[in-house]
GROMACS .gro file of N, CA and C in nm:
model
  273
    1MET      N    1  13.690  10.234  10.324
    1MET     CA    2  13.628  10.223  10.194
    1MET      C    3  13.591  10.078  10.168
    2ILE      N    4  13.473  10.057  10.119
    2ILE     CA    5  13.427   9.922  10.090
    2ILE      C    6  13.476   9.882   9.951
    3THR      N    7  13.531   9.763   9.942
    3THR     CA    8  13.577   9.715   9.812
    3THR      C    9  13.461   9.654   9.736
    4SER      N   10  13.474   9.643   9.606
    4SER     CA   11  13.367   9.586   9.525
    4SER      C   12  13.343   9.440   9.560
    5ASP      N   13  13.445   9.368   9.605
    5ASP     CA   14  13.426   9.229   9.645
    5ASP      C   15  13.328   9.219   9.761
    6VAL      N   16  13.338   9.312   9.854
    6VAL     CA   17  13.248   9.310   9.969
    6VAL      C   18  13.106   9.341   9.923
    7LEU      N   19  13.090   9.436   9.834
    7LEU     CA   20  12.957   9.475   9.787
    7LEU      C   21  12.885   9.359   9.720
    8TYR      N   22  12.956   9.277   9.646
    8TYR     CA   23  12.892   9.169   9.573
    8TYR      C   24  12.880   9.040   9.653
    9SER      N   25  12.948   9.029   9.763
    9SER     CA   26  12.944   8.905   9.838
    9SER      C   27  12.857   8.913   9.963
   10GLU      N   28  12.807   9.031   9.995
   10GLU     CA   29  12.725   9.047  10.115
   10GLU      C   30  12.586   9.097  10.079
   11ASP      N   31  12.496   9.079  10.171
   11ASP     CA   32  12.360   9.129  10.155
   11ASP      C   33  12.363   9.281  10.144
   12PRO      N   34  12.301   9.339  10.041
   12PRO     CA   35  12.303   9.484  10.023
   12PRO      C   36  12.245   9.560  10.143
   13PHE      N   37  12.146   9.504  10.208
   13PHE     CA   38  12.088   9.569  10.326
   13PHE      C   39  12.193   9.582  10.436
   14ASP      N   40  12.267   9.475  10.460
   14ASP     CA   41  12.371   9.479  10.564
   14ASP      C   42  12.481   9.580  10.531
   15VAL      N   43  12.518   9.587  10.404
   15VAL     CA   44  12.620   9.684  10.361
   15VAL      C   45  12.569   9.825  10.385
   16TYR      N   46  12.443   9.852  10.347
   16TYR     CA   47  12.384   9.984  10.364
   16TYR      C   48  12.378  10.024  10.511
   17VAL      N   49  12.331   9.932  10.594
   17VAL     CA   50  12.320   9.961  10.738
   17VAL      C   51  12.457   9.989  10.797
   18ARG      N   52  12.557   9.915  10.757
   18ARG     CA   53  12.693   9.937  10.807
   18ARG      C   54  12.743  10.076  10.767
   19GLU      N   55  12.713  10.119  10.645
   19GLU     CA   56  12.754  10.252  10.601
   19GLU      C   57  12.680  10.361  10.679
   20VAL      N   58  12.552  10.344  10.701
   20VAL     CA   59  12.474  10.442  10.776
   20VAL      C   60  12.522  10.448  10.921
   21ASP      N   61  12.561  10.335  10.975
   21ASP     CA   62  12.609  10.331  11.113
   21ASP      C   63  12.738  10.411  11.133
   22LYS      N   64  12.809  10.441  11.026
   22LYS     CA   65  12.932  10.520  11.035
   22LYS      C   66  12.903  10.668  11.060
   23VAL      N   67  12.779  10.709  11.035
   23VAL     CA   68  12.741  10.850  11.051
   23VAL      C   69  12.700  10.874  11.196
   24ALA      N   70  12.763  10.972  11.257
   24ALA     CA   71  12.730  11.006  11.396
   24ALA      C   72  12.593  11.072  11.402
   25PRO      N   73  12.514  11.038  11.503
   25PRO     CA   74  12.384  11.104  11.517
   25PRO      C   75  12.402  11.252  11.554
   26LEU      N   76  12.300  11.329  11.524
   26LEU     CA   77  12.302  11.471  11.562
   26LEU      C   78  12.277  11.485  11.710
   27ASP      N   79  12.350  11.573  11.774
   27ASP     CA   80  12.311  11.607  11.911
   27ASP      C   81  12.213  11.723  11.901
   28ALA      N   82  12.149  11.756  12.010
   28ALA     CA   83  12.044  11.857  12.009
   28ALA      C   84  12.096  11.993  11.962
   29THR      N   85  12.216  12.027  12.002
   29THR     CA   86  12.274  12.157  11.962
   29THR      C   87  12.298  12.164  11.812
   30GLU      N   88  12.355  12.058  11.758
   30GLU     CA   89  12.384  12.057  11.614
   30GLU      C   90  12.254  12.057  11.531
   31GLU      N   91  12.156  11.981  11.578
   31GLU     CA   92  12.027  11.978  11.508
   31GLU      C   93  11.962  12.116  11.510
   32ALA      N   94  11.963  12.182  11.624
   32ALA     CA   95  11.904  12.316  11.635
   32ALA      C   96  11.978  12.416  11.545
   33ARG      N   97  12.110  12.403  11.536
   33ARG     CA   98  12.189  12.492  11.451
   33ARG      C   99  12.152  12.472  11.304
   34CYS      N  100  12.139  12.348  11.261
   34CYS     CA  101  12.103  12.320  11.122
   34CYS      C  102  11.964  12.373  11.090
   35ILE      N  103  11.871  12.354  11.182
   35ILE     CA  104  11.734  12.401  11.160
   35ILE      C  105  11.728  12.553  11.159
   36SER      N  106  11.802  12.617  11.248
   36SER     CA  107  11.801  12.764  11.249
   36SER      C  108  11.863  12.820  11.122
   37LEU      N  109  11.964  12.752  11.068
   37LEU     CA  110  12.021  12.794  10.939
   37LEU      C  111  11.914  12.789  10.830
   38ALA      N  112  11.833  12.686  10.834
   38ALA     CA  113  11.728  12.673  10.734
   38ALA      C  114  11.624  12.782  10.748
   39ARG      N  115  11.590  12.818  10.870
   39ARG     CA  116  11.488  12.921  10.893
   39ARG      C  117  11.540  13.060  10.857
   40VAL      N  118  11.662  13.090  10.892
   40VAL     CA  119  11.719  13.222  10.866
   40VAL      C  120  11.744  13.241  10.717
   41ALA      N  121  11.807  13.143  10.656
   41ALA     CA  122  11.843  13.156  10.516
   41ALA      C  123  11.730  13.114  10.423
   42SER      N  124  11.624  13.057  10.481
   42SER     CA  125  11.512  12.999  10.406
   42SER      C  126  11.560  12.895  10.304
   43ASP      N  127  11.683  12.854  10.319
   43ASP     CA  128  11.738  12.749  10.235
   43ASP      C  129  11.856  12.687  10.308
   44LEU      N  130  11.856  12.556  10.318
   44LEU     CA  131  11.966  12.488  10.386
   44LEU      C  132  12.095  12.502  10.307
   45THR      N  133  12.204  12.524  10.376
   45THR     CA  134  12.333  12.516  10.309
   45THR      C  135  12.356  12.371  10.272
   46ASP      N  136  12.441  12.346  10.176
   46ASP     CA  137  12.468  12.209  10.133
   46ASP      C  138  12.519  12.124  10.248
   47ALA      N  139  12.606  12.181  10.330
   47ALA     CA  140  12.664  12.105  10.441
   47ALA      C  141  12.559  12.071  10.546
   48ALA      N  142  12.474  12.168  10.580
   48ALA     CA  143  12.370  12.144  10.680
   48ALA      C  144  12.267  12.044  10.628
   49ARG      N  145  12.232  12.057  10.501
   49ARG     CA  146  12.135  11.966  10.440
   49ARG      C  147  12.189  11.823  10.440
   50LYS      N  148  12.314  11.808  10.399
   50LYS     CA  149  12.377  11.676  10.396
   50LYS      C  150  12.383  11.616  10.535
   51ARG      N  151  12.419  11.697  10.633
   51ARG     CA  152  12.431  11.648  10.771
   51ARG      C  153  12.296  11.602  10.824
   52LEU      N  154  12.190  11.683  10.802
   52LEU     CA  155  12.056  11.645  10.846
   52LEU      C  156  12.010  11.517  10.776
   53LEU      N  157  12.035  11.509  10.648
   53LEU     CA  158  11.995  11.391  10.572
   53LEU      C  159  12.064  11.266  10.623
   54GLU      N  160  12.196  11.270  10.631
   54GLU     CA  161  12.271  11.152  10.674
   54GLU      C  162  12.239  11.111  10.817
   55ALA      N  163  12.220  11.208  10.904
   55ALA     CA  164  12.193  11.177  11.045
   55ALA      C  165  12.055  11.115  11.064
   56ASN      N  166  11.965  11.137  10.970
   56ASN     CA  167  11.829  11.084  10.985
   56ASN      C  168  11.807  10.953  10.908
   57LEU      N  169  11.908  10.903  10.842
   57LEU     CA  170  11.894  10.776  10.771
   57LEU      C  171  11.866  10.661  10.867
   58HIS      N  172  11.916  10.672  10.991
   58HIS     CA  173  11.887  10.569  11.091
   58HIS      C  174  11.736  10.555  11.113
   59HIS      N  175  11.667  10.669  11.114
   59HIS     CA  176  11.522  10.667  11.135
   59HIS      C  177  11.450  10.602  11.017
   60VAL      N  178  11.498  10.628  10.896
   60VAL     CA  179  11.439  10.568  10.777
   60VAL      C  180  11.452  10.416  10.784
   61ILE      N  181  11.569  10.368  10.822
   61ILE     CA  182  11.590  10.223  10.833
   61ILE      C  183  11.498  10.163  10.939
   62ALA      N  184  11.488  10.230  11.053
   62ALA     CA  185  11.402  10.178  11.161
   62ALA      C  186  11.256  10.170  11.116
   63LEU      N  187  11.209  10.272  11.047
   63LEU     CA  188  11.070  10.270  10.999
   63LEU      C  189  11.050  10.164  10.892
   64ALA      N  190  11.147  10.146  10.804
   64ALA     CA  191  11.138  10.043  10.701
   64ALA      C  192  11.132   9.904  10.765
   65GLU      N  193  11.210   9.883  10.869
   65GLU     CA  194  11.207   9.753  10.937
   65GLU      C  195  11.072   9.728  11.004
   66LEU      N  196  11.009   9.833  11.054
   66LEU     CA  197  10.876   9.818  11.116
   66LEU      C  198  10.770   9.780  11.013
   67HIS      N  199  10.786   9.828  10.890
   67HIS     CA  200  10.682   9.809  10.789
   67HIS      C  201  10.717   9.706  10.682
   68LYS      N  202  10.826   9.633  10.700
   68LYS     CA  203  10.864   9.535  10.598
   68LYS      C  204  10.763   9.419  10.597
   69ASN      N  205  10.747   9.361  10.478
   69ASN     CA  206  10.662   9.244  10.464
   69ASN      C  207  10.710   9.164  10.344
   70ASP      N  208  10.639   9.058  10.311
   70ASP     CA  209  10.681   8.970  10.202
   70ASP      C  210  10.656   9.030  10.064
   71HIS      N  211  10.576   9.135  10.057
   71HIS     CA  212  10.537   9.191   9.928
   71HIS      C  213  10.629   9.304   9.882
   72VAL      N  214  10.697   9.369   9.974
   72VAL     CA  215  10.785   9.480   9.939
   72VAL      C  216  10.921   9.457  10.004
   73HIS      N  217  11.026   9.461   9.924
   73HIS     CA  218  11.161   9.440   9.976
   73HIS      C  219  11.201   9.559  10.065
   74ILE      N  220  11.276   9.530  10.168
   74ILE     CA  221  11.314   9.635  10.264
   74ILE      C  222  11.394   9.747  10.197
   75LEU      N  223  11.475   9.714  10.097
   75LEU     CA  224  11.551   9.819  10.030
   75LEU      C  225  11.459   9.913   9.951
   76ASP      N  226  11.347   9.862   9.902
   76ASP     CA  227  11.249   9.949   9.835
   76ASP      C  228  11.184  10.043   9.936
   77LEU      N  229  11.155   9.991  10.055
   77LEU     CA  230  11.099  10.076  10.161
   77LEU      C  231  11.198  10.184  10.202
   78ILE      N  232  11.324  10.147  10.213
   78ILE     CA  233  11.428  10.245  10.249
   78ILE      C  234  11.440  10.351  10.141
   79GLN      N  235  11.435  10.310  10.015
   79GLN     CA  236  11.444  10.407   9.906
   79GLN      C  237  11.329  10.506   9.913
   80ARG      N  238  11.209  10.458   9.936
   80ARG     CA  239  11.093  10.549   9.947
   80ARG      C  240  11.107  10.640  10.068
   81GLY      N  241  11.157  10.585  10.178
   81GLY     CA  242  11.180  10.667  10.297
   81GLY      C  243  11.284  10.774  10.274
   82ASN      N  244  11.390  10.738  10.203
   82ASN     CA  245  11.494  10.837  10.171
   82ASN      C  246  11.438  10.947  10.080
   83GLU      N  247  11.353  10.909   9.986
   83GLU     CA  248  11.289  11.008   9.899
   83GLU      C  249  11.203  11.104   9.981
   84GLY      N  250  11.130  11.049  10.078
   84GLY     CA  251  11.048  11.132  10.166
   84GLY      C  252  11.131  11.226  10.252
   85LEU      N  253  11.243  11.176  10.300
   85LEU     CA  254  11.333  11.258  10.381
   85LEU      C  255  11.389  11.373  10.297
   86ILE      N  256  11.428  11.344  10.175
   86ILE     CA  257  11.479  11.450  10.086
   86ILE      C  258  11.371  11.552  10.057
   87ALA      N  259  11.248  11.505  10.031
   87ALA     CA  260  11.138  11.597  10.005
   87ALA      C  261  11.110  11.685  10.126
   88ALA      N  262  11.119  11.627  10.246
   88ALA     CA  263  11.096  11.705  10.367
   88ALA      C  264  11.202  11.813  10.384
   89LEU      N  265  11.326  11.779  10.353
   89LEU     CA  266  11.432  11.879  10.364
   89LEU      C  267  11.419  11.989  10.259
   90ASP      N  268  11.361  11.956  10.147
   90ASP     CA  269  11.343  12.055  10.041
   90ASP      C  270  11.227  12.152  10.070
   91ASN      N  271  11.142  12.115  10.162
   91ASN     CA  272  11.025  12.201  10.191
   91ASN      C  273  11.045  12.282  10.313
   0.00000   0.00000   0.00000
């Protein structure tokens, strides 16, 4: 668990990346199982949805780093990417 002292004394991007790094990536079997649950039930279970979301945050960070510039803060890019990921899971 991160203490509040750590949150206020470190760069928020570094804290976020460290938290995302704690999430294990999906293996092909687990990803296929989550997707098949979505197709069969036409709605993701909360656990499968959460797992897909958390496992794909690494991709959001990577894309944000590719598109960062001086005009938009990287955390804003990550927020928009996370919103897109949630929208994709909802559809």
